[in-house]
Amino acid sequence: MANIKIPTPLRAYTSGQSVIAVSGGTVAEVLEDLTAQYPDLRPHIYDGDQLRSFVNVFIGEENARDQHGMATPVAEDAQLRIIPSIAGG
Amino acid sequence: MLFTGLATPPTLASAARIEALIGNTPLLGFQRITAHLPPTVQVAAKAEWANPGGSVKDRAALNMILEAEAHGLIQPGKTTLLDSTSGNTGIAYAMLGAARGYRVKLFVPANASPERLKILRAYGVELVLTDPLEGSDGAIEAVRELAAQEPQRYYYVNQYNNPANWQAHYKTTGVEIWEQTDGQVTHFLAGLGTSGTLMGTGRRLKEYDPAIQVISLQPDSPFNGLEGLKHMLTAIRPGIYDPALADRNLEIRTEATYAMARRLAREEGLLVGISAAAAMVGALQIAEELAAEGEPGCIVTLFPDSASKYLSENFWVEGDA
């Protein structure tokens, strides 16, 4: 299974877990699996059915937005990260 | 030669230094976004991108450096200024460090916008990029570790805990707003990052008139797209932050802010940054509440920077055909 790293501000919704094993062949499927495992995450990541525009999912060093968006393929052993925006100062 | 005809070469003794360009920013009104409000409810914003480093952070950085100089804590040519930053304070340190003869080393989350990192590198700053998953708090923890390990080597400016940060706004921003509104300001709003703007400006304005309402703005969730703003409940709380100062706190949603950023650009010609758009969301909410209650008001906020460092964001053209 692929792994997805959860940024600090979202760990409140993943029982404190920072890395979660997820299944799926695309970014969309992986995020569906993630939010099925942790439903409290969903409103923070999605606006309706759409990924919120500031949510960036990286596969390795590549931003899915610069690839094929939600259709970007995810390999079986891929390392994904959800990258937050930056707070003030 | 250019000066052959002159008896003595010009000295340019009256030429300004870059520090002289900091502060005294214009107060802007609005034409269309506030057109639905009665004339008794006014909204205005300080154009902080007019500072030479491009943001409100020039004020705090200058005051923190001047205070450190006044106390003999730093010396041009010898001291390296050290801090963590999400970008704008770092740019201000970089500009002032270059102008005043200090090296600058900054801890910045690796997901800071590419524009910011390029600006910092252009000024010659030494950058340490920290884990993007840990955000600003990760950069704070990393810089604290280095500052504790090598206190002789660096001057840790520590913008989140340095009183000279909020005092910059007490000395300048608050005074400017009072004077630019002829003392008519009734509400002041600012987003919370280090909280320096709200603390210093708010304290000064309440000294002028305790009835002035001071309103803080924060993201509505710890996970948000409001770069530059802090969700105080879940973040490392700055030492200079006193939640008791604000009369009220507004929670701002990312999507409303992005929509406002587009409106400010397209309806007012103001291409401003994300925290500025968040400030306008809050200011408009207060203005609409006053209008609904039939109350007058002079609402002032602050636009911390322009959009130039956020142009790689997707939201500018979202929804366009």
GROMACS .gro file of C-alpha atoms in nm:
model
  410
    1MET     CA    1   0.000   0.000   0.000
    2ALA     CA    2   0.099   0.359  -0.048
    3ASN     CA    3   0.165   0.583   0.251
    4ILE     CA    4   0.039   0.938   0.299
    5LYS     CA    5   0.199   1.179   0.545
    6ILE     CA    6  -0.040   1.403   0.733
    7PRO     CA    7   0.063   1.763   0.819
    8THR     CA    8   0.055   1.867   1.184
    9PRO     CA    9  -0.271   2.069   1.168
   10LEU     CA   10  -0.464   1.770   1.031
   11ARG     CA   11  -0.340   1.514   1.283
   12ALA     CA   12  -0.619   1.617   1.519
   13TYR     CA   13  -0.850   1.439   1.274
   14THR     CA   14  -0.636   1.124   1.229
   15SER     CA   15  -0.611   1.023   1.595
   16GLY     CA   16  -0.265   1.181   1.599
   17GLN     CA   17  -0.136   0.953   1.321
   18SER     CA   18   0.126   1.119   1.100
   19VAL     CA   19   0.156   0.842   0.837
   20ILE     CA   20  -0.140   0.644   0.710
   21ALA     CA   21  -0.143   0.346   0.474
   22VAL     CA   22  -0.387   0.405   0.189
   23SER     CA   23  -0.502   0.206  -0.111
   24GLY     CA   24  -0.595   0.329  -0.457
   25GLY     CA   25  -0.445   0.372  -0.802
   26THR     CA   26  -0.499   0.748  -0.834
   27VAL     CA   27  -0.481   1.054  -0.609
   28ALA     CA   28  -0.864   1.065  -0.605
   29GLU     CA   29  -0.890   0.700  -0.495
   30VAL     CA   30  -0.620   0.740  -0.231
   31LEU     CA   31  -0.793   1.046  -0.082
   32GLU     CA   32  -1.127   0.864  -0.088
   33ASP     CA   33  -0.970   0.579   0.108
   34LEU     CA   34  -0.803   0.823   0.349
   35THR     CA   35  -1.127   1.009   0.423
   36ALA     CA   36  -1.317   0.679   0.452
   37GLN     CA   37  -1.070   0.576   0.724
   38TYR     CA   38  -1.088   0.918   0.892
   39PRO     CA   39  -1.420   1.084   0.801
   40ASP     CA   40  -1.347   1.392   1.016
   41LEU     CA   41  -1.075   1.484   0.765
   42ARG     CA   42  -1.318   1.520   0.478
   43PRO     CA   43  -1.452   1.874   0.536
   44HIS     CA   44  -1.097   2.003   0.577
   45ILE     CA   45  -0.980   1.860   0.246
   46TYR     CA   46  -1.290   1.878   0.029
   47ASP     CA   47  -1.535   2.156  -0.054
   48GLY     CA   48  -1.831   1.945  -0.166
   49ASP     CA   49  -1.684   1.700  -0.415
   50GLN     CA   50  -1.389   1.922  -0.506
   51LEU     CA   51  -1.048   1.921  -0.343
   52ARG     CA   52  -1.014   2.259  -0.168
   53SER     CA   53  -0.795   2.480  -0.382
   54PHE     CA   54  -0.517   2.523  -0.126
   55VAL     CA   55  -0.476   2.151  -0.062
   56ASN     CA   56  -0.164   2.027  -0.234
   57VAL     CA   57  -0.095   1.655  -0.258
   58PHE     CA   58   0.261   1.561  -0.340
   59ILE     CA   59   0.365   1.223  -0.478
   60GLY     CA   60   0.733   1.210  -0.392
   61GLU     CA   61   0.853   1.557  -0.490
   62GLU     CA   62   0.582   1.619  -0.752
   63ASN     CA   63   0.267   1.819  -0.687
   64ALA     CA   64  -0.034   1.630  -0.826
   65ARG     CA   65  -0.168   1.964  -0.957
   66ASP     CA   66   0.132   1.981  -1.192
   67GLN     CA   67   0.070   1.624  -1.311
   68HIS     CA   68  -0.283   1.504  -1.384
   69GLY     CA   69  -0.455   1.640  -1.076
   70MET     CA   70  -0.686   1.392  -0.906
   71ALA     CA   71  -0.626   1.144  -1.191
   72THR     CA   72  -0.252   1.132  -1.124
   73PRO     CA   73  -0.147   0.765  -1.091
   74VAL     CA   74  -0.024   0.645  -0.752
   75ALA     CA   75   0.216   0.351  -0.743
   76GLU     CA   76   0.172   0.069  -0.492
   77ASP     CA   77   0.469   0.186  -0.284
   78ALA     CA   78   0.425   0.561  -0.337
   79GLN     CA   79   0.501   0.813  -0.062
   80LEU     CA   80   0.244   1.093  -0.060
   81ARG     CA   81   0.225   1.412   0.146
   82ILE     CA   82  -0.047   1.667   0.206
   83ILE     CA   83   0.130   2.002   0.232
   84PRO     CA   84  -0.033   2.282   0.431
   85SER     CA   85   0.000   2.655   0.378
   86ILE     CA   86   0.222   2.860   0.602
   87ALA     CA   87   0.112   3.055   0.906
   88GLY     CA   88   0.215   3.408   0.982
   89GLY     CA   89   0.540   3.586   1.048
   90MET     CA   90   3.349   6.375  -1.646
   91LEU     CA   91   3.007   6.454  -1.515
   92PHE     CA   92   3.120   6.680  -1.232
   93THR     CA   93   3.407   6.858  -1.408
   94GLY     CA   94   3.235   7.193  -1.388
   95LEU     CA   95   3.163   7.175  -1.017
   96ALA     CA   96   3.390   7.347  -0.769
   97THR     CA   97   3.327   7.066  -0.517
   98PRO     CA   98   3.170   6.724  -0.574
   99PRO     CA   99   2.813   6.692  -0.451
  100THR     CA  100   2.783   6.524  -0.112
  101LEU     CA  101   2.416   6.415  -0.132
  102ALA     CA  102   2.402   6.454   0.241
  103SER     CA  103   2.027   6.489   0.225
  104ALA     CA  104   1.970   6.163   0.031
  105ALA     CA  105   1.737   5.930   0.217
  106ARG     CA  106   1.825   5.585   0.342
  107ILE     CA  107   1.589   5.300   0.267
  108GLU     CA  108   1.472   5.299   0.629
  109ALA     CA  109   1.317   5.643   0.567
  110LEU     CA  110   1.072   5.483   0.323
  111ILE     CA  111   0.919   5.260   0.594
  112GLY     CA  112   0.578   5.356   0.729
  113ASN     CA  113   0.348   5.649   0.651
  114THR     CA  114   0.163   5.427   0.406
  115PRO     CA  115  -0.148   5.553   0.225
  116LEU     CA  116  -0.497   5.485   0.360
  117LEU     CA  117  -0.709   5.350   0.076
  118GLY     CA  118  -1.084   5.371   0.030
  119PHE     CA  119  -1.297   5.152  -0.196
  120GLN     CA  120  -1.525   5.227  -0.491
  121ARG     CA  121  -1.734   4.920  -0.569
  122ILE     CA  122  -1.691   4.654  -0.300
  123THR     CA  123  -1.837   4.890  -0.040
  124ALA     CA  124  -2.093   5.055  -0.271
  125HIS     CA  125  -2.384   4.878  -0.098
  126LEU     CA  126  -2.299   5.037   0.237
  127PRO     CA  127  -2.461   5.358   0.360
  128PRO     CA  128  -2.233   5.666   0.356
  129THR     CA  129  -2.226   5.655   0.736
  130VAL     CA  130  -2.025   5.332   0.725
  131GLN     CA  131  -1.675   5.381   0.586
  132VAL     CA  132  -1.409   5.118   0.521
  133ALA     CA  133  -1.039   5.189   0.460
  134ALA     CA  134  -0.717   4.991   0.450
  135LYS     CA  135  -0.350   5.080   0.494
  136ALA     CA  136  -0.150   4.995   0.179
  137GLU     CA  137   0.139   4.823   0.353
  138TRP     CA  138   0.295   4.697   0.032
  139ALA     CA  139   0.414   5.057  -0.010
  140ASN     CA  140   0.689   4.980   0.240
  141PRO     CA  141   1.023   4.929   0.059
  142GLY     CA  142   1.046   4.557   0.143
  143GLY     CA  143   0.693   4.514   0.012
  144SER     CA  144   0.513   4.440   0.338
  145VAL     CA  145   0.403   4.561   0.681
  146LYS     CA  146   0.687   4.355   0.828
  147ASP     CA  147   0.937   4.630   0.746
  148ARG     CA  148   0.798   4.822   1.043
  149ALA     CA  149   0.854   4.546   1.298
  150ALA     CA  150   1.189   4.435   1.156
  151LEU     CA  151   1.326   4.790   1.160
  152ASN     CA  152   1.218   4.850   1.518
  153MET     CA  153   1.355   4.516   1.639
  154ILE     CA  154   1.692   4.593   1.475
  155LEU     CA  155   1.703   4.951   1.606
  156GLU     CA  156   1.621   4.832   1.959
  157ALA     CA  157   1.892   4.568   1.944
  158GLU     CA  158   2.140   4.829   1.822
  159ALA     CA  159   2.035   5.073   2.095
  160HIS     CA  160   2.100   4.805   2.358
  161GLY     CA  161   2.436   4.712   2.208
  162LEU     CA  162   2.322   4.360   2.122
  163ILE     CA  163   2.427   4.371   1.758
  164GLN     CA  164   2.709   4.526   1.557
  165PRO     CA  165   2.727   4.590   1.182
  166GLY     CA  166   2.990   4.375   1.015
  167LYS     CA  167   2.994   4.130   1.306
  168THR     CA  168   2.643   4.011   1.386
  169THR     CA  169   2.435   3.756   1.202
  170LEU     CA  170   2.062   3.808   1.251
  171LEU     CA  171   1.875   3.481   1.300
  172ASP     CA  172   1.502   3.406   1.299
  173SER     CA  173   1.228   3.186   1.159
  174THR     CA  174   0.983   3.337   0.917
  175SER     CA  175   0.715   3.250   0.667
  176GLY     CA  176   0.867   3.505   0.435
  177ASN     CA  177   0.776   3.871   0.480
  178THR     CA  178   0.965   3.933   0.803
  179GLY     CA  179   1.257   3.753   0.646
  180ILE     CA  180   1.247   3.981   0.345
  181ALA     CA  181   1.245   4.282   0.578
  182TYR     CA  182   1.544   4.145   0.773
  183ALA     CA  183   1.722   4.077   0.445
  184MET     CA  184   1.668   4.428   0.314
  185LEU     CA  185   1.760   4.599   0.639
  186GLY     CA  186   2.047   4.362   0.708
  187ALA     CA  187   2.198   4.447   0.370
  188ALA     CA  188   2.141   4.819   0.426
  189ARG     CA  189   2.287   4.822   0.777
  190GLY     CA  190   2.568   4.566   0.743
  191TYR     CA  191   2.432   4.247   0.903
  192ARG     CA  192   2.439   3.895   0.770
  193VAL     CA  193   2.100   3.723   0.786
  194LYS     CA  194   2.019   3.355   0.841
  195LEU     CA  195   1.657   3.242   0.826
  196PHE     CA  196   1.463   2.923   0.892
  197VAL     CA  197   1.176   2.902   0.646
  198PRO     CA  198   0.930   2.619   0.580
  199ALA     CA  199   1.022   2.456   0.250
  200ASN     CA  200   0.673   2.520   0.115
  201ALA     CA  201   0.710   2.899   0.137
  202SER     CA  202   0.606   3.039  -0.197
  203PRO     CA  203   0.880   3.015  -0.462
  204GLU     CA  204   0.858   3.390  -0.510
  205ARG     CA  205   0.954   3.451  -0.146
  206LEU     CA  206   1.246   3.212  -0.154
  207LYS     CA  207   1.376   3.378  -0.471
  208ILE     CA  208   1.355   3.725  -0.314
  209LEU     CA  209   1.540   3.606  -0.001
  210ARG     CA  210   1.812   3.444  -0.211
  211ALA     CA  211   1.843   3.760  -0.422
  212TYR     CA  212   1.923   3.958  -0.104
  213GLY     CA  213   2.194   3.703  -0.023
  214VAL     CA  214   2.027   3.550   0.281
  215GLU     CA  215   2.142   3.213   0.417
  216LEU     CA  216   1.830   2.993   0.413
  217VAL     CA  217   1.755   2.678   0.608
  218LEU     CA  218   1.443   2.510   0.472
  219THR     CA  219   1.240   2.318   0.729
  220ASP     CA  220   0.989   2.034   0.698
  221PRO     CA  221   0.684   2.158   0.509
  222LEU     CA  222   0.460   1.919   0.705
  223GLU     CA  223   0.548   2.103   1.025
  224GLY     CA  224   0.474   2.450   0.882
  225SER     CA  225   0.577   2.769   1.062
  226ASP     CA  226   0.590   2.594   1.399
  227GLY     CA  227   0.852   2.353   1.264
  228ALA     CA  228   1.067   2.649   1.158
  229ILE     CA  229   1.023   2.807   1.502
  230GLU     CA  230   1.135   2.490   1.680
  231ALA     CA  231   1.433   2.445   1.448
  232VAL     CA  232   1.560   2.801   1.489
  233ARG     CA  233   1.520   2.785   1.868
  234GLU     CA  234   1.742   2.480   1.871
  235LEU     CA  235   2.019   2.655   1.677
  236ALA     CA  236   1.987   2.975   1.880
  237ALA     CA  237   2.025   2.774   2.201
  238GLN     CA  238   2.324   2.579   2.065
  239GLU     CA  239   2.519   2.880   1.939
  240PRO     CA  240   2.405   3.192   2.126
  241GLN     CA  241   2.738   3.370   2.068
  242ARG     CA  242   2.727   3.322   1.695
  243TYR     CA  243   2.383   3.468   1.626
  244TYR     CA  244   2.144   3.735   1.742
  245TYR     CA  245   1.809   3.554   1.759
  246VAL     CA  246   1.566   3.834   1.679
  247ASN     CA  247   1.269   3.616   1.783
  248GLN     CA  248   0.986   3.812   1.622
  249TYR     CA  249   0.716   3.610   1.800
  250ASN     CA  250   0.844   3.705   2.146
  251ASN     CA  251   1.020   4.038   2.088
  252PRO     CA  252   0.827   4.336   2.234
  253ALA     CA  253   0.992   4.565   1.979
  254ASN     CA  254   0.770   4.390   1.722
  255TRP     CA  255   0.438   4.519   1.859
  256GLN     CA  256   0.599   4.844   1.976
  257ALA     CA  257   0.675   4.927   1.611
  258HIS     CA  258   0.301   4.946   1.549
  259TYR     CA  259   0.239   5.132   1.872
  260LYS     CA  260   0.486   5.397   1.757
  261THR     CA  261   0.383   5.418   1.393
  262THR     CA  262   0.077   5.231   1.257
  263GLY     CA  263  -0.160   5.330   1.537
  264VAL     CA  264  -0.058   5.695   1.517
  265GLU     CA  265  -0.093   5.701   1.140
  266ILE     CA  266  -0.444   5.552   1.149
  267TRP     CA  267  -0.557   5.800   1.412
  268GLU     CA  268  -0.421   6.093   1.211
  269GLN     CA  269  -0.537   5.967   0.870
  270THR     CA  270  -0.894   5.926   0.997
  271ASP     CA  271  -0.890   6.257   1.188
  272GLY     CA  272  -0.960   6.055   1.500
  273GLN     CA  273  -1.281   5.910   1.356
  274VAL     CA  274  -1.175   5.545   1.349
  275THR     CA  275  -1.426   5.326   1.536
  276HIS     CA  276  -1.305   4.974   1.449
  277PHE     CA  277  -0.961   4.834   1.378
  278LEU     CA  278  -0.912   4.485   1.237
  279ALA     CA  279  -0.594   4.289   1.173
  280GLY     CA  280  -0.507   3.930   1.099
  281LEU     CA  281  -0.299   3.745   1.358
  282GLY     CA  282   0.042   3.619   1.252
  283THR     CA  283   0.294   3.713   1.517
  284SER     CA  284   0.006   3.933   1.646
  285GLY     CA  285   0.242   4.235   1.652
  286THR     CA  286   0.024   4.450   1.426
  287LEU     CA  287  -0.291   4.395   1.630
  288MET     CA  288  -0.120   4.430   1.968
  289GLY     CA  289   0.069   4.751   1.892
  290THR     CA  290  -0.189   4.928   1.678
  291GLY     CA  291  -0.474   4.815   1.903
  292ARG     CA  292  -0.302   4.938   2.220
  293ARG     CA  293  -0.227   5.277   2.067
  294LEU     CA  294  -0.577   5.325   1.931
  295LYS     CA  295  -0.736   5.229   2.263
  296GLU     CA  296  -0.518   5.490   2.433
  297TYR     CA  297  -0.657   5.751   2.195
  298ASP     CA  298  -1.013   5.630   2.251
  299PRO     CA  299  -1.098   5.325   2.462
  300ALA     CA  300  -1.425   5.286   2.271
  301ILE     CA  301  -1.242   5.187   1.952
  302GLN     CA  302  -1.320   4.823   1.882
  303VAL     CA  303  -1.014   4.605   1.817
  304ILE     CA  304  -1.093   4.290   1.620
  305SER     CA  305  -0.858   4.001   1.548
  306LEU     CA  306  -0.885   3.777   1.243
  307GLN     CA  307  -0.788   3.412   1.239
  308PRO     CA  308  -0.841   3.119   1.003
  309ASP     CA  309  -1.156   2.919   1.080
  310SER     CA  310  -0.958   2.595   1.095
  311PRO     CA  311  -0.603   2.481   1.176
  312PHE     CA  312  -0.577   2.351   0.819
  313ASN     CA  313  -0.636   2.645   0.587
  314GLY     CA  314  -0.505   2.834   0.287
  315LEU     CA  315  -0.461   3.167   0.460
  316GLU     CA  316  -0.087   3.200   0.427
  317GLY     CA  317   0.039   3.452   0.680
  318LEU     CA  318  -0.236   3.400   0.940
  319LYS     CA  319  -0.211   3.186   1.251
  320HIS     CA  320  -0.476   2.964   1.411
  321MET     CA  321  -0.379   3.051   1.766
  322LEU     CA  322  -0.560   2.766   1.936
  323THR     CA  323  -0.352   2.501   1.762
  324ALA     CA  324  -0.024   2.685   1.685
  325ILE     CA  325   0.272   2.781   1.902
  326ARG     CA  326   0.131   3.093   2.063
  327PRO     CA  327   0.353   3.402   2.029
  328GLY     CA  328   0.471   3.544   2.361
  329ILE     CA  329   0.367   3.893   2.254
  330TYR     CA  330   0.006   3.783   2.192
  331ASP     CA  331  -0.249   3.892   2.452
  332PRO     CA  332  -0.592   3.757   2.354
  333ALA     CA  333  -0.757   3.991   2.606
  334LEU     CA  334  -0.674   4.299   2.395
  335ALA     CA  335  -0.918   4.217   2.115
  336ASP     CA  336  -1.283   4.295   2.176
  337ARG     CA  337  -1.377   4.031   1.926
  338ASN     CA  338  -1.229   3.762   1.703
  339LEU     CA  339  -1.355   3.674   1.357
  340GLU     CA  340  -1.293   3.337   1.195
  341ILE     CA  341  -1.219   3.369   0.826
  342ARG     CA  342  -1.278   3.096   0.570
  343THR     CA  343  -1.017   3.034   0.301
  344GLU     CA  344  -1.263   3.019   0.011
  345ALA     CA  345  -1.423   3.354   0.106
  346THR     CA  346  -1.075   3.506   0.119
  347TYR     CA  347  -0.973   3.378  -0.223
  348ALA     CA  348  -1.299   3.512  -0.372
  349MET     CA  349  -1.229   3.849  -0.207
  350ALA     CA  350  -0.873   3.855  -0.346
  351ARG     CA  351  -1.019   3.818  -0.695
  352ARG     CA  352  -1.281   4.088  -0.627
  353LEU     CA  353  -1.023   4.335  -0.495
  354ALA     CA  354  -0.814   4.280  -0.809
  355ARG     CA  355  -1.102   4.295  -1.055
  356GLU     CA  356  -1.335   4.550  -0.896
  357GLU     CA  357  -1.090   4.782  -0.722
  358GLY     CA  358  -0.762   4.734  -0.912
  359LEU     CA  359  -0.598   4.621  -0.590
  360LEU     CA  360  -0.386   4.311  -0.650
  361VAL     CA  361  -0.323   4.226  -0.285
  362GLY     CA  362  -0.198   3.930  -0.087
  363ILE     CA  363  -0.398   3.661   0.087
  364SER     CA  364  -0.391   3.811   0.435
  365ALA     CA  365  -0.506   4.144   0.289
  366ALA     CA  366  -0.803   3.974   0.129
  367ALA     CA  367  -0.881   3.805   0.463
  368ALA     CA  368  -0.869   4.147   0.629
  369MET     CA  369  -1.120   4.278   0.376
  370VAL     CA  370  -1.354   3.984   0.439
  371GLY     CA  371  -1.351   4.073   0.808
  372ALA     CA  372  -1.384   4.449   0.750
  373LEU     CA  373  -1.679   4.399   0.518
  374GLN     CA  374  -1.850   4.170   0.771
  375ILE     CA  375  -1.822   4.437   1.041
  376ALA     CA  376  -1.936   4.708   0.798
  377GLU     CA  377  -2.243   4.506   0.697
  378GLU     CA  378  -2.329   4.436   1.060
  379LEU     CA  379  -2.315   4.808   1.140
  380ALA     CA  380  -2.524   4.893   0.833
  381ALA     CA  381  -2.787   4.635   0.932
  382GLU     CA  382  -2.805   4.786   1.280
  383GLY     CA  383  -2.824   5.141   1.140
  384GLU     CA  384  -2.502   5.233   1.321
  385PRO     CA  385  -2.226   5.454   1.178
  386GLY     CA  386  -1.867   5.337   1.168
  387CYS     CA  387  -1.518   5.409   1.040
  388ILE     CA  388  -1.357   5.069   0.993
  389VAL     CA  389  -0.986   5.051   0.930
  390THR     CA  390  -0.779   4.748   0.848
  391LEU     CA  391  -0.441   4.683   0.704
  392PHE     CA  392  -0.338   4.515   0.379
  393PRO     CA  393  -0.005   4.353   0.475
  394ASP     CA  394   0.131   4.298   0.125
  395SER     CA  395   0.055   4.285  -0.246
  396ALA     CA  396  -0.013   3.976  -0.454
  397SER     CA  397   0.333   3.966  -0.605
  398LYS     CA  398   0.444   3.677  -0.384
  399TYR     CA  399   0.130   3.468  -0.438
  400LEU     CA  400   0.089   3.477  -0.814
  401SER     CA  401   0.175   3.108  -0.845
  402GLU     CA  402  -0.142   3.021  -0.647
  403ASN     CA  403  -0.427   2.857  -0.836
  404PHE     CA  404  -0.712   3.061  -0.698
  405TRP     CA  405  -0.660   3.377  -0.906
  406VAL     CA  406  -0.819   3.225  -1.212
  407GLU     CA  407  -1.047   2.967  -1.050
  408GLY     CA  408  -1.393   2.984  -1.199
  409ASP     CA  409  -1.274   3.173  -1.509
  410ALA     CA  410  -1.390   3.029  -1.838
   0.00000   0.00000   0.00000
